[in-house]
XYZ file of C-alpha atoms in Angstrom:
581
model
C -88.032 42.121 36.092
C -90.580 40.574 33.772
C -88.875 37.168 33.806
C -88.322 37.010 37.553
C -90.460 35.015 39.959
C -91.366 36.447 43.369
C -90.670 33.165 45.149
C -87.220 32.877 43.603
C -86.597 36.459 44.670
C -87.573 35.663 48.265
C -85.278 32.646 48.313
C -82.410 34.551 46.763
C -82.802 37.402 49.226
C -82.767 34.974 52.126
C -79.469 33.536 50.860
C -77.950 36.911 50.107
C -78.063 36.404 46.333
C -78.964 39.298 44.035
C -81.918 38.306 41.847
C -83.719 41.615 41.717
C -82.168 44.090 39.340
C -79.400 45.840 41.237
C -80.308 44.291 44.628
C -77.557 44.533 47.224
C -76.803 41.281 49.035
C -78.228 41.322 52.549
C -78.066 38.271 54.778
C -80.553 39.344 57.410
C -83.087 41.543 55.670
C -85.845 39.010 56.307
C -85.053 38.917 60.041
C -87.783 40.237 62.274
C -86.701 42.358 65.238
C -89.087 44.164 67.553
C -91.846 45.507 65.316
C -89.636 45.865 62.215
C -88.928 42.873 60.019
C -86.252 44.605 57.920
C -83.362 46.659 59.219
C -83.997 50.209 57.895
C -80.293 50.861 57.258
C -80.182 47.948 54.820
C -82.750 49.419 52.448
C -81.810 52.172 50.037
C -84.172 54.750 48.545
C -84.598 53.210 45.090
C -86.724 50.852 43.007
C -84.581 48.066 44.389
C -85.229 49.114 47.967
C -88.978 49.470 47.437
C -89.091 45.975 45.985
C -87.228 44.639 49.017
C -89.975 45.933 51.316
C -92.591 44.249 49.150
C -90.682 40.963 48.964
C -90.201 40.940 52.715
C -93.966 41.189 53.094
C -94.580 38.312 50.688
C -92.133 36.206 52.681
C -94.563 36.266 55.614
C -97.067 34.268 53.549
C -94.451 31.564 53.031
C -93.500 31.466 56.701
C -97.182 31.251 57.692
C -97.501 28.087 55.612
C -94.173 26.795 56.885
C -95.889 25.187 59.877
C -98.525 22.641 60.712
C -101.088 25.439 61.121
C -101.735 26.539 57.539
C -103.674 25.530 55.558
C -104.766 22.846 58.022
C -106.739 25.327 60.131
C -108.963 25.886 57.072
C -109.440 22.130 56.559
C -109.760 20.341 59.898
C -113.067 21.817 61.023
C -115.365 20.693 58.225
C -117.850 17.945 57.504
C -115.996 16.037 54.794
C -112.332 15.960 55.837
C -111.313 13.209 58.222
C -108.492 10.967 59.373
C -107.181 9.442 62.597
C -108.477 11.506 65.510
C -104.943 11.967 66.859
C -103.971 13.674 63.602
C -106.745 16.244 64.035
C -105.835 17.144 67.585
C -107.966 19.265 69.864
C -108.758 21.785 67.139
C -110.198 19.136 64.819
C -112.346 17.914 67.712
C -113.840 21.387 68.196
C -111.753 22.498 71.172
C -110.829 25.986 70.000
C -110.111 27.727 73.308
C -106.401 28.612 73.732
C -105.627 26.417 70.757
C -102.290 26.951 69.018
C -103.844 26.842 65.538
C -106.547 29.370 66.425
C -103.960 31.609 68.049
C -101.664 31.322 65.026
C -104.348 32.565 62.634
C -104.796 35.711 64.733
C -101.134 36.285 65.526
C -99.793 35.567 62.048
C -102.647 37.534 60.550
C -101.799 40.675 62.473
C -98.082 40.158 61.886
C -98.911 40.123 58.166
C -100.998 43.284 58.509
C -98.135 44.969 60.340
C -95.761 44.086 57.528
C -98.160 45.518 54.954
C -98.649 48.737 56.914
C -94.992 49.268 57.719
C -93.863 48.472 54.165
C -96.364 50.967 52.761
C -95.076 53.595 55.180
C -91.445 52.966 54.198
C -92.079 52.772 50.441
C -94.222 55.914 50.414
C -91.480 57.809 52.241
C -89.056 57.078 49.390
C -88.457 59.776 46.776
C -86.345 57.904 44.203
C -88.825 55.208 43.217
C -90.511 55.010 39.818
C -94.076 56.292 40.230
C -95.736 53.362 38.454
C -93.724 50.853 40.470
C -94.610 52.611 43.728
C -98.300 52.522 42.782
C -98.119 48.804 41.973
C -96.316 48.020 45.231
C -98.955 49.915 47.172
C -101.656 47.939 45.339
C -100.059 44.616 46.170
C -99.631 45.540 49.827
C -103.257 46.665 49.990
C -104.322 43.334 48.504
C -102.274 41.347 51.008
C -103.793 43.347 53.849
C -107.334 42.867 52.469
C -106.776 39.120 52.034
C -105.606 38.863 55.638
C -108.552 40.824 57.012
C -110.873 38.563 54.996
C -109.416 35.535 56.803
C -109.795 37.264 60.160
C -113.354 38.581 59.797
C -114.643 35.202 58.643
C -112.912 33.460 61.540
C -113.412 35.907 64.431
C -116.203 38.290 63.369
C -115.535 41.829 64.649
C -111.767 42.443 64.691
C -109.495 45.435 65.287
C -108.729 47.466 62.174
C -105.083 48.450 62.269
C -104.751 50.824 59.333
C -101.267 51.917 60.351
C -98.450 49.868 61.815
C -97.817 49.738 65.531
C -94.351 51.023 64.722
C -95.923 54.278 63.541
C -98.687 54.689 66.114
C -97.235 52.883 69.124
C -100.810 51.970 70.028
C -101.622 48.352 70.799
C -105.042 49.198 72.208
C -107.308 49.114 69.186
C -110.973 48.095 69.679
C -112.819 45.596 67.524
C -114.646 47.067 64.545
C -118.088 45.857 63.512
C -118.281 43.266 60.747
C -119.750 45.796 58.313
C -116.843 48.181 58.894
C -114.249 45.458 58.420
C -115.831 44.492 55.101
C -116.026 48.144 54.054
C -112.279 48.437 54.620
C -111.584 45.187 52.742
C -113.600 46.458 49.780
C -111.803 49.812 49.843
C -108.413 48.075 49.797
C -109.368 45.700 46.982
C -110.886 48.433 44.850
C -107.604 50.313 45.114
C -105.603 47.154 44.418
C -107.511 46.233 41.263
C -106.574 49.586 39.719
C -103.057 49.893 41.153
C -101.609 46.395 40.665
C -100.119 45.273 37.390
C -102.188 42.988 35.178
C -100.566 39.666 34.369
C -100.348 40.894 30.770
C -98.317 44.011 31.650
C -94.662 44.053 30.694
C -93.625 45.043 34.205
C -95.486 42.170 35.870
C -93.361 39.765 37.947
C -94.561 36.161 37.973
C -95.959 35.062 41.334
C -97.074 38.516 42.446
C -100.747 39.240 42.956
C -102.328 41.157 40.107
C -105.250 43.397 39.278
C -107.097 40.181 38.418
C -106.278 38.653 41.802
C -107.759 41.696 43.522
C -110.887 41.688 41.352
C -111.351 37.942 41.855
C -111.045 38.197 45.620
C -113.441 41.136 45.601
C -116.045 38.966 43.864
C -115.532 36.315 46.562
C -115.869 38.915 49.318
C -119.139 40.193 47.829
C -120.528 36.646 47.550
C -119.557 35.943 51.165
C -121.357 39.079 52.355
C -124.445 38.257 50.279
C -124.798 34.621 51.365
C -124.159 35.525 55.010
C -126.988 38.049 54.788
C -129.543 35.690 53.221
C -132.713 35.692 55.350
C -133.373 32.997 57.915
C -135.139 30.018 56.430
C -133.555 30.143 52.970
C -133.650 26.556 51.758
C -130.928 24.320 50.383
C -129.649 20.767 50.761
C -126.345 18.992 51.256
C -125.168 15.396 51.123
C -124.023 13.919 54.427
C -125.466 12.354 57.532
C -124.436 9.444 59.712
C -121.403 7.588 58.370
C -122.435 4.011 59.089
C -125.235 1.753 60.218
C -125.265 -1.409 62.285
C -122.674 -2.795 64.672
C -120.146 -5.613 64.729
C -120.207 -7.783 61.602
C -123.298 -5.920 60.428
C -121.583 -2.544 60.472
C -121.531 -0.907 57.057
C -120.877 2.474 55.516
C -124.005 4.350 54.563
C -124.780 6.144 51.352
C -124.740 9.934 51.737
C -128.170 11.246 52.582
C -129.721 14.339 51.018
C -130.277 16.613 54.002
C -132.724 19.508 53.684
C -131.485 22.543 55.603
C -132.629 26.109 56.181
C -130.106 28.878 56.633
C -129.398 31.164 59.575
C -128.408 34.751 58.838
C -124.981 35.515 60.270
C -124.717 38.066 63.103
C -123.290 41.290 61.726
C -124.327 40.495 58.156
C -127.831 41.894 58.516
C -126.365 45.218 57.377
C -125.892 43.807 53.866
C -128.550 43.490 51.151
C -128.073 40.049 49.531
C -129.372 41.187 46.152
C -127.056 44.195 46.078
C -123.958 42.210 46.978
C -124.770 39.215 44.815
C -125.138 41.674 41.931
C -121.738 43.132 42.745
C -120.305 39.592 42.987
C -121.430 38.377 39.578
C -120.577 41.684 37.886
C -117.041 41.610 39.294
C -116.603 37.924 38.463
C -117.798 38.622 34.920
C -115.171 41.340 34.524
C -112.505 38.776 35.378
C -114.088 36.286 32.975
C -114.165 38.949 30.252
C -110.424 39.529 30.758
C -110.760 43.147 31.874
C -108.092 42.476 34.504
C -105.767 40.190 32.556
C -105.672 36.756 30.970
C -107.346 34.011 33.009
C -109.059 30.795 31.948
C -109.520 27.165 32.931
C -106.631 24.807 32.300
C -108.607 22.447 30.109
C -106.696 19.191 30.650
C -107.324 17.951 34.166
C -104.095 15.960 34.315
C -102.141 19.183 33.729
C -103.934 21.219 36.378
C -101.857 20.194 39.404
C -98.430 20.087 37.813
C -95.970 22.465 39.416
C -95.048 23.703 35.955
C -98.558 25.185 35.736
C -98.598 26.852 39.155
C -98.541 30.247 37.458
C -100.775 29.116 34.599
C -103.977 30.695 33.341
C -106.143 29.154 36.058
C -104.229 30.430 39.068
C -104.963 34.003 40.048
C -102.673 33.473 43.024
C -100.803 30.442 44.321
C -98.288 29.735 47.040
C -95.056 28.254 45.665
C -92.784 27.080 48.486
C -89.197 25.907 48.140
C -87.918 22.607 49.478
C -84.320 23.867 49.508
C -84.812 26.155 52.522
C -86.702 24.942 55.589
C -87.902 28.502 56.254
C -89.854 28.556 53.008
C -90.894 24.946 52.442
C -94.335 23.479 53.111
C -95.622 20.547 55.129
C -99.214 20.187 53.917
C -98.222 17.761 51.146
C -96.681 15.559 53.840
C -100.047 15.485 55.649
C -102.244 15.079 52.568
C -100.059 12.903 50.329
C -97.475 11.325 52.616
C -93.771 10.838 52.085
C -92.274 7.775 50.461
C -89.193 5.689 51.046
C -86.880 4.715 48.218
C -89.147 1.842 47.235
C -92.308 3.899 46.941
C -93.879 2.802 50.244
C -95.627 5.451 52.342
C -93.126 6.056 55.121
C -95.034 8.749 57.024
C -97.935 11.146 56.637
C -100.902 10.483 54.339
C -103.242 11.088 57.249
C -105.992 13.358 55.986
C -108.566 12.521 53.347
C -112.175 13.039 52.424
C -114.902 10.964 53.986
C -116.683 8.162 52.169
C -119.829 10.298 51.830
C -117.908 12.911 49.879
C -116.576 10.332 47.451
C -119.902 8.550 46.967
C -121.807 11.683 45.965
C -119.543 12.073 42.907
C -119.772 10.161 39.634
C -116.985 7.611 39.309
C -116.160 8.944 35.830
C -115.553 12.449 37.189
C -111.820 13.081 36.867
C -111.802 14.831 40.234
C -112.187 11.385 41.804
C -110.966 9.205 38.937
C -107.617 11.036 38.787
C -107.889 13.436 41.705
C -108.128 10.722 44.368
C -105.483 8.091 45.072
C -106.884 4.613 44.482
C -104.020 2.511 45.860
C -101.139 2.921 48.281
C -98.632 0.805 50.158
C -97.708 1.782 53.694
C -94.235 1.068 54.995
C -94.619 0.964 58.763
C -97.055 -1.958 59.218
C -97.443 -5.561 58.082
C -98.346 -4.507 54.564
C -94.724 -4.443 53.383
C -93.781 -7.798 54.908
C -96.758 -9.549 53.360
C -96.775 -7.419 50.218
C -100.199 -6.070 50.987
C -101.500 -2.715 49.844
C -104.775 -0.839 50.189
C -107.242 0.273 47.561
C -110.078 2.774 47.657
C -113.041 2.761 47.291
C -114.537 -0.615 48.091
C -116.995 -0.524 45.199
C -117.792 -3.137 42.576
C -115.910 -1.107 39.982
C -112.658 -1.106 41.938
C -113.036 -4.623 43.322
C -113.141 -5.861 39.712
C -110.062 -3.826 38.840
C -108.197 -5.459 41.714
C -109.494 -8.971 40.985
C -108.635 -8.673 37.298
C -105.261 -7.081 38.101
C -105.956 -4.132 35.858
C -103.256 -1.475 35.856
C -102.066 -0.161 38.265
C -103.085 -3.208 40.298
C -101.138 -5.556 38.022
C -97.984 -5.789 40.130
C -97.184 -8.650 42.500
C -98.902 -7.091 45.492
C -102.243 -8.051 46.986
C -104.594 -5.126 47.480
C -107.203 -5.022 50.224
C -109.905 -2.488 50.965
C -110.023 -2.358 54.724
C -113.116 -0.370 55.546
C -113.217 1.050 59.080
C -109.429 1.147 59.079
C -108.046 4.487 60.305
C -106.351 5.023 56.958
C -109.152 4.066 54.573
C -109.849 7.488 53.072
C -110.182 9.375 49.829
C -106.682 10.854 49.566
C -106.012 13.719 47.183
C -103.451 13.726 44.382
C -103.422 17.549 44.145
C -100.162 17.932 46.066
C -98.263 14.915 44.787
C -96.061 16.871 42.385
C -93.010 17.653 44.515
C -89.346 17.718 43.616
C -88.674 15.068 46.279
C -91.366 12.754 47.663
C -89.072 11.305 50.328
C -88.799 14.379 52.564
C -91.236 16.270 54.757
C -89.854 19.558 53.368
C -92.147 19.920 50.394
C -92.534 22.324 47.496
C -96.026 21.448 46.246
C -97.827 24.615 45.251
C -101.084 25.634 46.923
C -103.925 27.515 45.176
C -104.991 30.626 47.077
C -107.416 31.766 44.359
C -108.173 30.171 41.022
C -110.389 30.703 38.021
C -112.717 27.756 38.709
C -113.668 29.494 41.948
C -114.510 32.664 39.990
C -116.807 30.694 37.664
C -118.629 29.123 40.597
C -118.997 32.497 42.320
C -120.469 33.865 39.108
C -122.906 30.942 38.797
C -124.066 31.272 42.398
C -124.422 35.056 42.373
C -126.075 35.394 38.970
C -128.672 32.740 39.807
C -129.568 34.400 43.113
C -130.254 37.684 41.295
C -131.680 36.591 37.935
C -132.755 33.004 38.478
C -131.805 30.047 36.316
C -134.174 30.158 33.343
C -131.843 31.931 30.898
C -129.149 29.264 31.355
C -126.374 31.802 31.967
C -125.588 30.704 35.530
C -125.831 27.059 34.460
C -123.304 27.664 31.696
C -120.661 28.827 34.166
C -121.368 25.877 36.461
C -121.122 23.423 33.579
C -117.856 24.952 32.379
C -116.269 23.664 35.572
C -117.940 20.247 35.315
C -117.054 19.774 31.651
C -113.320 19.993 32.321
C -113.649 17.025 34.697
C -115.855 15.035 32.299
C -118.726 15.111 34.771
C -122.259 14.826 33.394
C -123.469 18.299 32.512
C -126.431 19.588 34.494
C -129.653 20.643 32.803
C -132.685 22.882 33.309
C -135.036 20.211 31.984
C -135.608 16.499 32.451
C -134.998 14.296 35.453
C -132.687 15.753 38.090
C -132.780 19.234 36.580
C -131.526 22.274 38.469
C -134.091 24.820 37.271
C -135.368 25.381 40.821
C -133.227 27.911 42.693
C -133.050 25.625 45.746
C -131.583 22.828 43.649
C -129.310 25.213 41.791
C -127.759 26.856 44.850
C -127.400 23.416 46.452
C -125.625 22.064 43.383
C -123.274 25.034 43.319
C -122.416 24.368 46.965
C -121.921 20.694 46.142
C -119.755 21.573 43.149
C -117.585 23.791 45.311
C -117.064 20.927 47.760
C -115.855 18.728 44.890
C -113.853 21.182 42.794
C -112.214 23.011 45.709
C -111.648 20.024 48.005
C -108.403 20.264 50.019
C -108.179 23.975 49.121
C -109.463 25.453 52.371
C -112.965 26.527 51.296
C -115.449 24.015 52.686
C -115.665 25.334 56.251
C -116.116 28.905 55.060
C -118.837 27.870 52.598
C -120.800 26.224 55.399
C -120.216 29.214 57.671
C -121.242 31.881 55.143
C -124.488 30.069 54.326
C -125.350 29.762 58.013
C -125.582 25.955 57.882
C -122.304 24.943 59.528
C -123.736 23.790 62.864
C -126.582 21.810 61.261
C -124.362 20.074 58.696
C -121.714 19.114 61.225
C -124.258 17.749 63.710
C -126.022 15.748 60.994
C -122.994 13.410 61.124
C -124.332 12.249 64.472
C -121.322 12.694 66.729
C -118.132 11.059 65.490
C -117.289 10.397 61.885
C -115.919 7.132 60.452
C -112.501 7.715 62.002
C -113.681 8.796 65.437
C -113.192 12.528 64.890
C -115.676 14.507 66.965
C -117.913 16.566 64.667
C -120.394 17.837 67.279
C -120.656 21.622 67.104
C -122.706 24.383 68.705
C -123.332 28.001 67.760
C -120.193 29.170 69.565
C -118.034 27.214 67.103
C -119.105 29.494 64.256
C -116.487 31.994 65.459
C -113.052 31.241 66.848
C -112.177 32.600 70.305
C -109.858 35.598 70.397
C -106.504 34.517 71.868
C -106.096 35.339 75.546
C -102.780 37.016 74.724
C -104.647 39.661 72.701
C -107.268 40.237 75.402
C -104.540 40.521 78.043
C -102.452 43.002 76.047
C -105.184 45.039 74.305
C -107.141 47.039 76.877
C -109.730 47.944 74.232
C -110.943 44.323 74.085
C -112.596 43.173 77.303
C -114.707 40.215 76.198
C -114.404 37.227 73.912
C -116.716 35.849 71.258
C -119.958 34.295 72.570
C -119.410 31.006 74.354
C -115.655 31.479 74.828
C -113.965 32.724 77.967
C-alpha cells in the first residue's frame, strides 16, 4: 500500500476498480442510504474491508468541496477578499440566516462526523484486521472528526457533540455542548490521532492520508486558537485596511491602506482558557513538528514549485485536498472561481471573479514573490469588448507595472494593448495558487487545496512563542523570517527602523504575514474571529468595498446561525445564536 494514493483509491472505488490490495469491485459502496453510506453486506471482515470504511469517509471531504460552498464559505466573509457583489451572494453581504452556505457547513459537517463514528464502529467490530492497521484507521478517523468539530466550533460556538453515530444510538436530540467541552473533545481526539496515525516516514503510510504530523500540526493550531480567543479585552494590535477610496467622480482614487490600531475582545466561551497555558502548548507542539518528531516536514524552498500539483504531497503539505477532474463527483470548482477557465485561445471564458482587495496588495513589497509570482498581473477576458479590440487588463496600476506595459516588457510584449481599469468590477489581485490544472478550459477542476501546511506551523510557532517568552531572544522572529525568506521578502528585525521588538508590533506582523502567506487558503476570517477583532476590522472599511460588497458587520456575525432544520428536528436545541432567529 505504500505506493498508493488515497485519492486514486477513492476514484478507483467509485468506478469499481480494485486499487487497494485485494479490494473487491463494488459499484455502489460510496452510495449513501439512510444513515449508512456503505452497504454493510459489501464489506468483508479484513484489512481490505477496514480500508474501504476509511476511504468512504475520506470521500466525504471530496464531495464537500465538490460544490460552490467549500472553501468559499471560509473566504467570502473577510476584509480582504472581494469581487462583483453578485458573485458573493447574500452570504458575502453578511446575510447568514437560512443561507445555503451556512447550512451546508453544519449539515456536511455532521454528515462527516457520522461517517467517522459509523466507520469506527464497523472497523472496531472486525476481528480479522491487522492490529496496527486498525489502530491507524482509528487515528485517521479521530483526526477527521476533530478537524470537523474545529470547523464547527469556530463557526457556531457551542455545538452538539455526537460521539457515536445516529445509526448506533438512534438519538437525534443531542444538546449543544459548551465551547470548552467541544475543545476538550477535539484535543482528546487529536492526542489519540498523533500517536495512532502513521508518520509519513512509515513504510505502511499511504500518500494523501492524514498522518501523525497532521494531527500534531492541527493540535498546535487548535491551541493557538484557544489562546488568542482567550486574550484579555484591550489587548492591542494593528491591521492594514480602512476605506477603499477617497473622492468622487473624476477625483475618485484608491487609498493607501491605513494602519488601524485595534484592541481585542475576548470571545464568549473562551474565558475558560488561560492564554499563557495554551500558547505554551501551541509553540511546544509546533516545535515538535518542526523537530520532525512526527515525520518529515519542511518548507518547499523554491516559491515557483510550491503550487505545482506534482508537489501536492510534498514536504510542505501536512494535508491537502487533491480532487479529480475525471469524475464530477470528486472534482473541484474553486479554481474556476479564483482563476477562471480559458477558451482555446487563452482568453478568460468564465470565472475569475474573486480576488484580494487593493489594500491587501499595497501592504506587500512588490519584490515579494507572493505578489510578484503569486498574483496574476495580466489577463484577457473573452466575453466583452476586450477580445474584439485586442485589449487586456493589467494589475496593479502602479508606476512599476505601467512602465512594464509601456515598454512592452514580457509578458506584455505581445500585440495586445493592456489597460488598468481601476473601479472596474474585475480589477482585482487574482491568485495563481490554483492555476495548475490538467485542463484550464473546464469548470471541473483538479487543482489541489492546502488544508494544513508547514508555513502555517511556523507562523503558529512564532505567534505562540512570542506571546509566552517575548521577542528579545530572536527565536520567534527566526520562525517568522523563515517564511518571509522563501518569498524573498525583506527580513524583519528587532533593531533599527520598523523593528518588531515590541510585542504589539510582533503579533501584528504575524497576523499580517498570515494574511499574505495564507491568502486564498481559508484562514483570514478565522484569524480575525479568534483575535476578537473581526467586527472592528470589517467595519473599518466603511460600508462597501471597492466592488460594492457589503462589509458592515455586527457582533451577531461572529457566529453563524444554526440552521432551522436542526432546531426543528433536534428538540434539545430551542434557541439560536445571539441575534439570529
